[in-house]
mmCIF file of C-alpha atoms and ligand atoms in Angstrom:
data_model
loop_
_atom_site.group_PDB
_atom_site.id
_atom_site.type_symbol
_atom_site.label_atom_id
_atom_site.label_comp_id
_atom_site.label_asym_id
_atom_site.label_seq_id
_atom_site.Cartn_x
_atom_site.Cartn_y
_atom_site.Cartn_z
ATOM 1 C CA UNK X 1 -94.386 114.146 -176.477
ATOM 2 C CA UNK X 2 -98.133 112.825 -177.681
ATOM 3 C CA UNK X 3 -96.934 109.634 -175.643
ATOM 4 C CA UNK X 4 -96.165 111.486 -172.014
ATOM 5 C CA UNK X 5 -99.548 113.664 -172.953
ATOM 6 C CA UNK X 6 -101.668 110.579 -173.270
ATOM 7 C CA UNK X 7 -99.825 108.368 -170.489
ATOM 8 C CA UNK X 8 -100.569 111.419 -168.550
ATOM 9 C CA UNK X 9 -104.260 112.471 -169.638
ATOM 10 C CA UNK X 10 -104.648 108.553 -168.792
ATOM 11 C CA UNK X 11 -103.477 108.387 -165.442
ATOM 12 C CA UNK X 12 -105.067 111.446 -164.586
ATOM 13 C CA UNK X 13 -108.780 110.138 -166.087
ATOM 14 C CA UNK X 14 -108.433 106.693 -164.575
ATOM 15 C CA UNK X 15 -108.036 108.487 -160.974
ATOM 16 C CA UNK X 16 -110.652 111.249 -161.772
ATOM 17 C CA UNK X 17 -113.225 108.211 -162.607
ATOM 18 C CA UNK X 18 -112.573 106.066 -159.741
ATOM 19 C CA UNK X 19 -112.034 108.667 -157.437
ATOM 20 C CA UNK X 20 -115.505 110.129 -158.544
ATOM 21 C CA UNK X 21 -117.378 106.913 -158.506
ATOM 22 C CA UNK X 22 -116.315 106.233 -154.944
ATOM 23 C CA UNK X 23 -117.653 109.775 -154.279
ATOM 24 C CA UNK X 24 -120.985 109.397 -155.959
ATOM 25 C CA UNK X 25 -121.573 105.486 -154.229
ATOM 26 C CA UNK X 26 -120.799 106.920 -151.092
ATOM 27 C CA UNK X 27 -123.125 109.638 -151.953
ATOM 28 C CA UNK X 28 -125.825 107.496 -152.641
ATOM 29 C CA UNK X 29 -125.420 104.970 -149.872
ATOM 30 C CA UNK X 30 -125.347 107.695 -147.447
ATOM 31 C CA UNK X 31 -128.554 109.332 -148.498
ATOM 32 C CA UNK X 32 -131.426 108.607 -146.306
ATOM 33 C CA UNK X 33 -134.833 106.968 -147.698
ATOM 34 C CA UNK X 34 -137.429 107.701 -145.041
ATOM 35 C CA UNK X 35 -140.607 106.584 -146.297
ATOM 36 C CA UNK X 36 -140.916 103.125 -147.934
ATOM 37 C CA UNK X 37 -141.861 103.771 -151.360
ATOM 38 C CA UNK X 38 -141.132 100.872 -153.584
ATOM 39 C CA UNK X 39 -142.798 100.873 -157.340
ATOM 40 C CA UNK X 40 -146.106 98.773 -157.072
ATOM 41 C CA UNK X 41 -146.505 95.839 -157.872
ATOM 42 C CA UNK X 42 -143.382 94.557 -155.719
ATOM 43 C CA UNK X 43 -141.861 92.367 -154.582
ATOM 44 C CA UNK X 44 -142.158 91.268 -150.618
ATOM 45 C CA UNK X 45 -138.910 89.264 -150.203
ATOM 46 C CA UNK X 46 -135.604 90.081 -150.669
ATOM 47 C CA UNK X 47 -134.688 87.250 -153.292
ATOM 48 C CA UNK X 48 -137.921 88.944 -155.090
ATOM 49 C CA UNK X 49 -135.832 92.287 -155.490
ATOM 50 C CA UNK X 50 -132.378 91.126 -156.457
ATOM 51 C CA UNK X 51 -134.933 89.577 -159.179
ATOM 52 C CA UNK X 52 -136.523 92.537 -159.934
ATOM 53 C CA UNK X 53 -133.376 94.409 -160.204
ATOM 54 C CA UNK X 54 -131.566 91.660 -162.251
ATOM 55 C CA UNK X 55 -134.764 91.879 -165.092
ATOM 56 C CA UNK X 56 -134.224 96.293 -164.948
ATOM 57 C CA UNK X 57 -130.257 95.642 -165.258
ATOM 58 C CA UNK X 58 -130.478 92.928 -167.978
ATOM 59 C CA UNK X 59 -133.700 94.174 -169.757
ATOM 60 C CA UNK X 60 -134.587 97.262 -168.862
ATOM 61 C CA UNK X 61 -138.309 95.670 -167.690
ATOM 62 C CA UNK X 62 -139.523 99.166 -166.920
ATOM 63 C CA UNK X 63 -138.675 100.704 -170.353
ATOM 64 C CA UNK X 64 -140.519 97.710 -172.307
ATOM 65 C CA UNK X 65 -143.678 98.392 -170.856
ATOM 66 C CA UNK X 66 -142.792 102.513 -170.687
ATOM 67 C CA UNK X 67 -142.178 102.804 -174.561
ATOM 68 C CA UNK X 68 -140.980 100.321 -177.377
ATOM 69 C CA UNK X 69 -138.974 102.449 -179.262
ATOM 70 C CA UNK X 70 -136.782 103.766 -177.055
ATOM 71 C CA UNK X 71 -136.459 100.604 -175.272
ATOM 72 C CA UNK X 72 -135.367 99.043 -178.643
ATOM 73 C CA UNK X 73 -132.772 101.711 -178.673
ATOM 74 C CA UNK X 74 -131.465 101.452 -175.710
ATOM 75 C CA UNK X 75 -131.411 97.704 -175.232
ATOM 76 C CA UNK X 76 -129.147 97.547 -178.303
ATOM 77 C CA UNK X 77 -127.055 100.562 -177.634
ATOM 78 C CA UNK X 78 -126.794 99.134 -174.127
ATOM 79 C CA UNK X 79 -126.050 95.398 -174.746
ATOM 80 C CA UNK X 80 -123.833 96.488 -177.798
ATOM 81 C CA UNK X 81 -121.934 98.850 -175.667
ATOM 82 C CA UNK X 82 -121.341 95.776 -173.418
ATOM 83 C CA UNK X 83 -119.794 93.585 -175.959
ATOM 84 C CA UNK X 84 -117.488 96.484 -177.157
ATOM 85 C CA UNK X 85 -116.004 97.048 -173.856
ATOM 86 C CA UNK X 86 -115.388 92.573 -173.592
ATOM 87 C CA UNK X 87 -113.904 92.741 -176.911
ATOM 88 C CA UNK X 88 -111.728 95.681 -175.890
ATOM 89 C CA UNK X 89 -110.375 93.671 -172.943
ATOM 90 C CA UNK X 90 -107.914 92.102 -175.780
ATOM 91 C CA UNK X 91 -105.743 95.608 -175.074
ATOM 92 C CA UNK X 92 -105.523 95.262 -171.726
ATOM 93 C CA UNK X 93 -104.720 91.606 -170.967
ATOM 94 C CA UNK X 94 -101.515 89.417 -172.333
ATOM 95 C CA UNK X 95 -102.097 86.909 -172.750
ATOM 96 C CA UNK X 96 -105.778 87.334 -173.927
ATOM 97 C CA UNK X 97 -108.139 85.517 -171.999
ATOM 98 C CA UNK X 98 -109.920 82.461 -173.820
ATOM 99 C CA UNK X 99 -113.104 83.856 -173.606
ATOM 100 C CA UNK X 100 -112.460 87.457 -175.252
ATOM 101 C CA UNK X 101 -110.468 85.636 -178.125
ATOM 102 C CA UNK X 102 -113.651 83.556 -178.715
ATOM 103 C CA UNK X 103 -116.208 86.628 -178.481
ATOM 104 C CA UNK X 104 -113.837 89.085 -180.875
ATOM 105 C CA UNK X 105 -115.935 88.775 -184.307
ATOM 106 C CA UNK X 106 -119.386 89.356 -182.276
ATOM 107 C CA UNK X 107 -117.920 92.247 -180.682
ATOM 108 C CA UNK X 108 -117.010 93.491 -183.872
ATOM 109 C CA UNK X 109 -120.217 93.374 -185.145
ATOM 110 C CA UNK X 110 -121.380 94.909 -182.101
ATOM 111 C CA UNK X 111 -119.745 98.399 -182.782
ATOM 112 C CA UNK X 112 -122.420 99.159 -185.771
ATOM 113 C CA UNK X 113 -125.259 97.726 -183.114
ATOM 114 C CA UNK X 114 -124.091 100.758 -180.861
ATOM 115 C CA UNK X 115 -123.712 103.418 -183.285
ATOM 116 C CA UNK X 116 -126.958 102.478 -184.800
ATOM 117 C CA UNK X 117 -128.674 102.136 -181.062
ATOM 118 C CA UNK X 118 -126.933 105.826 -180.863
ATOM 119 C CA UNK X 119 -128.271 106.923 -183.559
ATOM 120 C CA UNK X 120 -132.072 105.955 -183.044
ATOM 121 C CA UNK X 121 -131.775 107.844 -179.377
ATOM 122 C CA UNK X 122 -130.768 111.171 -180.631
ATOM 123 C CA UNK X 123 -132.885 110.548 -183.388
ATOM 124 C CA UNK X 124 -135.795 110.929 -180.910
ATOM 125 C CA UNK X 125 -134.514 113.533 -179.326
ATOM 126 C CA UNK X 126 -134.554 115.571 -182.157
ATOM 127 C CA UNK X 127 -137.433 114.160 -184.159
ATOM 128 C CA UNK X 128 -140.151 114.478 -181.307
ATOM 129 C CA UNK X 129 -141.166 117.514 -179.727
ATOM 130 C CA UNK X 130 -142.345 116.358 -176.553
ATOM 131 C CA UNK X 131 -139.052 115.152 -175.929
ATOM 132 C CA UNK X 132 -136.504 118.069 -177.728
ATOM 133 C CA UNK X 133 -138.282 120.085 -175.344
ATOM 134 C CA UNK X 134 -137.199 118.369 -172.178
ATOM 135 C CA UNK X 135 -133.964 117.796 -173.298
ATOM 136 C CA UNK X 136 -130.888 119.476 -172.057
ATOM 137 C CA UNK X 137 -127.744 119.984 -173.791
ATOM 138 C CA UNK X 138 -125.637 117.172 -171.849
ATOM 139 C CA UNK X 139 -128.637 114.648 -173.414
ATOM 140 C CA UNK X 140 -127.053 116.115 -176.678
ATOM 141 C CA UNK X 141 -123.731 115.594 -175.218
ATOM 142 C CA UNK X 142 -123.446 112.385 -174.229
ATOM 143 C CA UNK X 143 -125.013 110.824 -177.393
ATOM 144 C CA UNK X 144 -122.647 112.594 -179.369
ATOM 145 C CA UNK X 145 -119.648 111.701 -177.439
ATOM 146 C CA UNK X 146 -120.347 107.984 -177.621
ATOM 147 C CA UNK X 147 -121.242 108.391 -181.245
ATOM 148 C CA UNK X 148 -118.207 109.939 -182.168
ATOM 149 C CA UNK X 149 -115.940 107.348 -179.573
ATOM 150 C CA UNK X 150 -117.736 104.495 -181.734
ATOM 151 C CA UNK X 151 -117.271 106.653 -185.279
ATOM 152 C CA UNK X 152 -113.639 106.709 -184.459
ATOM 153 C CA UNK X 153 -113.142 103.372 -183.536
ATOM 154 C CA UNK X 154 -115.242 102.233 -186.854
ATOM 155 C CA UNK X 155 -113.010 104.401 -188.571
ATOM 156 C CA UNK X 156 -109.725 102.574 -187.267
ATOM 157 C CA UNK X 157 -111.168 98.939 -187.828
ATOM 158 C CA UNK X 158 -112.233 99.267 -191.780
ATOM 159 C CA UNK X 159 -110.492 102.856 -192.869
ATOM 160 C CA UNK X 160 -107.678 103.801 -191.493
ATOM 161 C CA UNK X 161 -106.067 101.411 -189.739
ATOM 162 C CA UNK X 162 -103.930 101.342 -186.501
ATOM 163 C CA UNK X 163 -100.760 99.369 -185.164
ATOM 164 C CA UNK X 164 -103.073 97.431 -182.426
ATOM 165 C CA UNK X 165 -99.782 95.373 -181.270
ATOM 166 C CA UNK X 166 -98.053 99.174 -180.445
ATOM 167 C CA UNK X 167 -101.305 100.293 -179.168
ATOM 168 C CA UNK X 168 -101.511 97.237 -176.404
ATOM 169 C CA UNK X 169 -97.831 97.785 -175.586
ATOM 170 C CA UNK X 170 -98.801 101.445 -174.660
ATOM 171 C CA UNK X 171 -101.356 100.545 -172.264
ATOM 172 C CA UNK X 172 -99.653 97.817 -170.798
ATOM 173 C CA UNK X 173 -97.075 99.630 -170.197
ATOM 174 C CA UNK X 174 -98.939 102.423 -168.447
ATOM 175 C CA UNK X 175 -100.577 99.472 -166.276
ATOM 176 C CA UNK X 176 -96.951 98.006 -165.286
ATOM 177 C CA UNK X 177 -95.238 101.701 -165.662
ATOM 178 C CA UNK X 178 -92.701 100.998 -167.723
ATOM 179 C CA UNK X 179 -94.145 103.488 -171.016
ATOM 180 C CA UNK X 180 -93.853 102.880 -174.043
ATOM 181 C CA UNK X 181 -94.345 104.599 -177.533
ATOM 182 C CA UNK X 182 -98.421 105.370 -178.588
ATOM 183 C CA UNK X 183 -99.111 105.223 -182.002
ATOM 184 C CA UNK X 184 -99.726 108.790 -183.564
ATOM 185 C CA UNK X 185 -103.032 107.654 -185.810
ATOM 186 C CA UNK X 186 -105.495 110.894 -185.902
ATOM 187 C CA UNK X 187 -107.967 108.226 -185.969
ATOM 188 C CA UNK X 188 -106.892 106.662 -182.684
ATOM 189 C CA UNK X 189 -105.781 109.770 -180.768
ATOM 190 C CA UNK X 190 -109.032 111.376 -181.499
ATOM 191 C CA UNK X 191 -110.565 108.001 -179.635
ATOM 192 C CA UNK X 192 -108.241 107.618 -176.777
ATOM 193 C CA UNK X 193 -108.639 111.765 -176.503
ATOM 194 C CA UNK X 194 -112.612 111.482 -176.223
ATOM 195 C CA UNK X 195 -112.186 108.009 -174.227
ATOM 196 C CA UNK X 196 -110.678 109.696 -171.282
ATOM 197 C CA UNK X 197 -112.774 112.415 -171.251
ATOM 198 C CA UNK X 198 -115.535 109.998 -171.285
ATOM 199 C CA UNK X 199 -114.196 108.913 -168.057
ATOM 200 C CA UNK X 200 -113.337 112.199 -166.520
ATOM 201 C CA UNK X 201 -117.104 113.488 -166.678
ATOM 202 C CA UNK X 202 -118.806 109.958 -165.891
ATOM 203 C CA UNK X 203 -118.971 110.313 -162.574
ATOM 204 C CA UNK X 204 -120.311 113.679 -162.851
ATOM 205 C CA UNK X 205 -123.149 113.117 -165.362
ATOM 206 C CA UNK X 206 -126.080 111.447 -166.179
ATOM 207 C CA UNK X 207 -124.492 108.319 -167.295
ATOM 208 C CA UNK X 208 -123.677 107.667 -163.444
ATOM 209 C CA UNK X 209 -127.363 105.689 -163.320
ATOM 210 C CA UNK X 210 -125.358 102.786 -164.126
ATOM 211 C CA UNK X 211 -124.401 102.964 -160.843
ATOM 212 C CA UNK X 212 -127.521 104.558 -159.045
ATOM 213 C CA UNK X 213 -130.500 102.730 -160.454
ATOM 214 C CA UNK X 214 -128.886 100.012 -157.644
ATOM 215 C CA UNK X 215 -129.214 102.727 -155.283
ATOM 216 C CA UNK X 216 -132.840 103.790 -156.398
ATOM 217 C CA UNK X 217 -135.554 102.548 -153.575
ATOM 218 C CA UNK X 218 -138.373 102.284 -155.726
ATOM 219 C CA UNK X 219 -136.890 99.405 -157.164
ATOM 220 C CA UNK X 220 -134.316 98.532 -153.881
ATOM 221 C CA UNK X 221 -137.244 98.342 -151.422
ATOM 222 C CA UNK X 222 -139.172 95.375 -150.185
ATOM 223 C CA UNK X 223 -142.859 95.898 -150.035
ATOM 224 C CA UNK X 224 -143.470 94.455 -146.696
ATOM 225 C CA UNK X 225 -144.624 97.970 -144.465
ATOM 226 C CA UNK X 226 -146.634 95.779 -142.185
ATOM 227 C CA UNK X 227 -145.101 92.981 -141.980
ATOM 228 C CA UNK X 228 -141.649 95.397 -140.674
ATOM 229 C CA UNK X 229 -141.440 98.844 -139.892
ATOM 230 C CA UNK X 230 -139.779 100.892 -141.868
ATOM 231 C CA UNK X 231 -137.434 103.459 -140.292
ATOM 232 C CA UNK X 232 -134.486 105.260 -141.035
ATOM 233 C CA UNK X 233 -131.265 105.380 -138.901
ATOM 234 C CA UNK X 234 -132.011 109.146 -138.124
ATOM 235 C CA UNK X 235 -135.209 108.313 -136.919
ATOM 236 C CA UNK X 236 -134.305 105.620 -134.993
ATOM 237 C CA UNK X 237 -131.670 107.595 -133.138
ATOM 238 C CA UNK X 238 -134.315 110.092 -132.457
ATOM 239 C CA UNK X 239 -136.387 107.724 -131.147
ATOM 240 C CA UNK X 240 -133.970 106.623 -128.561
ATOM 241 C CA UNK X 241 -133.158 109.596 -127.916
ATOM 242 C CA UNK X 242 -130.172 110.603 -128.634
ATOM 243 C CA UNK X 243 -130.323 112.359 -131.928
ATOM 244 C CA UNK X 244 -132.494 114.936 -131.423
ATOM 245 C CA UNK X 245 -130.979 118.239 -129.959
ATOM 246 C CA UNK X 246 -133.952 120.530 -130.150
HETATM 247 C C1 LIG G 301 -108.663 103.181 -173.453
HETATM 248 C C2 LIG G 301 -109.713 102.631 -173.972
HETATM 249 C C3 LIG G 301 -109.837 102.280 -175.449
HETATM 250 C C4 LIG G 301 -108.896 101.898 -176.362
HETATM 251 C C5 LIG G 301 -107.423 101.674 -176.131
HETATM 252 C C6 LIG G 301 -109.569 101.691 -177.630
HETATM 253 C C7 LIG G 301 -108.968 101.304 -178.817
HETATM 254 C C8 LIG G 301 -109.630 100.938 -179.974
HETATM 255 C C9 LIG G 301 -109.008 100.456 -181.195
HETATM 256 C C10 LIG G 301 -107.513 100.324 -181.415
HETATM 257 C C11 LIG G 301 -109.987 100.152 -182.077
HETATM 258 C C12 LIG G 301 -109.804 99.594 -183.498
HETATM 259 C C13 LIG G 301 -109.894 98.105 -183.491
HETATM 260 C C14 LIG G 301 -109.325 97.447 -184.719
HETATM 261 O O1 LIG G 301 -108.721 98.133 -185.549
HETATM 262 O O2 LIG G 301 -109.499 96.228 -184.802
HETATM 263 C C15 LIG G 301 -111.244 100.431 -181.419
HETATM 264 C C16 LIG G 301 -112.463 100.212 -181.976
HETATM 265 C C17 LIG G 301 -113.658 100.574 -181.398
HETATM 266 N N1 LIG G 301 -113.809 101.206 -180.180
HETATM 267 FE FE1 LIG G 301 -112.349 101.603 -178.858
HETATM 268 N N2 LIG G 301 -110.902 101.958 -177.459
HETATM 269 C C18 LIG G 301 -111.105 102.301 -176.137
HETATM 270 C C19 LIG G 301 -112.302 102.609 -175.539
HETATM 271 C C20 LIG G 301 -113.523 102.566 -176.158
HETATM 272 C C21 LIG G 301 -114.797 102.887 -175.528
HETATM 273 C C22 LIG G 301 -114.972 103.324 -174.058
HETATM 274 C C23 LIG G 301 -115.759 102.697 -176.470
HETATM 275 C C24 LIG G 301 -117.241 102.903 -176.359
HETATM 276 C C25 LIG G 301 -117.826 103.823 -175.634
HETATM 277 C C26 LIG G 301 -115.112 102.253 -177.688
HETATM 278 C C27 LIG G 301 -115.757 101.956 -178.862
HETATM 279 C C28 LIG G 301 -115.160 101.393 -179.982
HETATM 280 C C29 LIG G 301 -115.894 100.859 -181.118
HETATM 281 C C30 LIG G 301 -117.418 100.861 -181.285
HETATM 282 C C31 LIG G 301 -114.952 100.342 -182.015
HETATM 283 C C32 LIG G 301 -115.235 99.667 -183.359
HETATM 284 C C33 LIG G 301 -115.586 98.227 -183.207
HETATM 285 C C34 LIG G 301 -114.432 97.381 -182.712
HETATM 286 O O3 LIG G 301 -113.415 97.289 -183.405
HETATM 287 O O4 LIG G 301 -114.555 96.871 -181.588
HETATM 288 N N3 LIG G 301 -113.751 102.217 -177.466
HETATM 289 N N4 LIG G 301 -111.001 100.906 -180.154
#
């Protein structure tokens, strides 16, 4: 029964996620940008902003220079997060690649990295006022969530253990559709339960600027207004004359 649940809640958050992230990119690729407005100083070439956007992915550049703390924070939270998911990859992959054998011990490590990186952001959402006052309750939400999903999986690595070889069998077996039995841990159903609702709402909330800070033209745009004119493909239609209609 807690088997066909979870095989189901699964499928069902797996197709919810995708589905939604194809709606969102499409979303965002489809949204005009009129004016040129990229953040000064910028780059003027196009190898300049793949650069740019490389140092916001990899280091958040912006935050650094916006505020220390939180950029601390985040960075580790972030880059923590990363690991966790590579060491994960160990569940869904037989045999395990080379490379996430090799990297298992630093991901472990990298759990407490997250939780404390968690813990330091809601920390500041609750310690200073400038910011508690801005903050909606999804801020709240999402910290929490991720807190508990890395609690949870703390929990199962040094308290109460689970059977990891059942646990892989259960997902590959939902990835090759031939189920078989989930472990019935508290511990891990309490993960996998918060896991896919992780995924159901990700599309839908603010952790989708994984996907849009790609998408964001202050930091997508190429400062070169007079060296090439900037115009949208709305505009240009109306230009030609054949878009307007009024
Ligand atoms: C379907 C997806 C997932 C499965 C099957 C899963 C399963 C597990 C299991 C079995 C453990 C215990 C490891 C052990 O005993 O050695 C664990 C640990 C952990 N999980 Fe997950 N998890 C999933 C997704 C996630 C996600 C999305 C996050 C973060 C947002 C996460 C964060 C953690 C952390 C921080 C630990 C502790 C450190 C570690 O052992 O890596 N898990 N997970």
């Amino acid at each position: 029964m807690i088997t066909t649940i979870f095989a189901l809640l699964f499928y069902s958050a797996t197709a919810i996620f995708l589905l939604g992230l194809a709606v969102r990119i499409r979303t965002f690729a489809k949204t005009p940008a009129p004016l040129k407005v990229p953040t000064t100083p910028a780059p003027t070439t196009k190898g300049g902003v793949a650069m740019r956007l490389l140092k916001e992915v990899v280091l958040f550049k912006a935050l650094f220079k916006a505020n220390k703390w939180i950029w601390l924070f985040g960075w580790v939270f972030h880059f923590a997060l990363l690991l966790v998911l590579l060491r994960h990859l160990r569940y869904f992959t037989d045999p395990v690649w080379s490379w996430v054998a090799l990297m298992q011990p630093l991901g472990k490590y990298a759990g407490f990295a997250m939780v404390l990186g968690l813990a330091g952001l809601l920390f500041r959402r609750i310690a200073v006022n400038r910011i508690r006052y801005i903050s909606a309750p999804s801020d709240y939400l999402m910290l929490v969530l991720i807190l508990a999903i890395g609690g949870t999986g703390l929990g199962m690595k040094y308290i109460m253990h689970t059977d990891i070889v059942a646990l892989k069998a259960f997902f590959l077996g939902l990835m090759y559709f031939d189920w078989q039995p989930l472990p019935e841990d508290p511990l891990l159903l309490i993960h996998l339960g918060l896991v896919a609702f992780l995924m159901i709402i990700f599309p839908f909330s603010k952790l989708i600027h994984a996907v849009g800070i790609f998408f964001s033209p202050g930091l997508n745009q190429v400062d070169n207004p007079r060296e090439k004119r900037h115009i949208s493909g709305w505009a240009q239609k109306l230009e030609a004359g054949d878009g307007g209609g009024n």
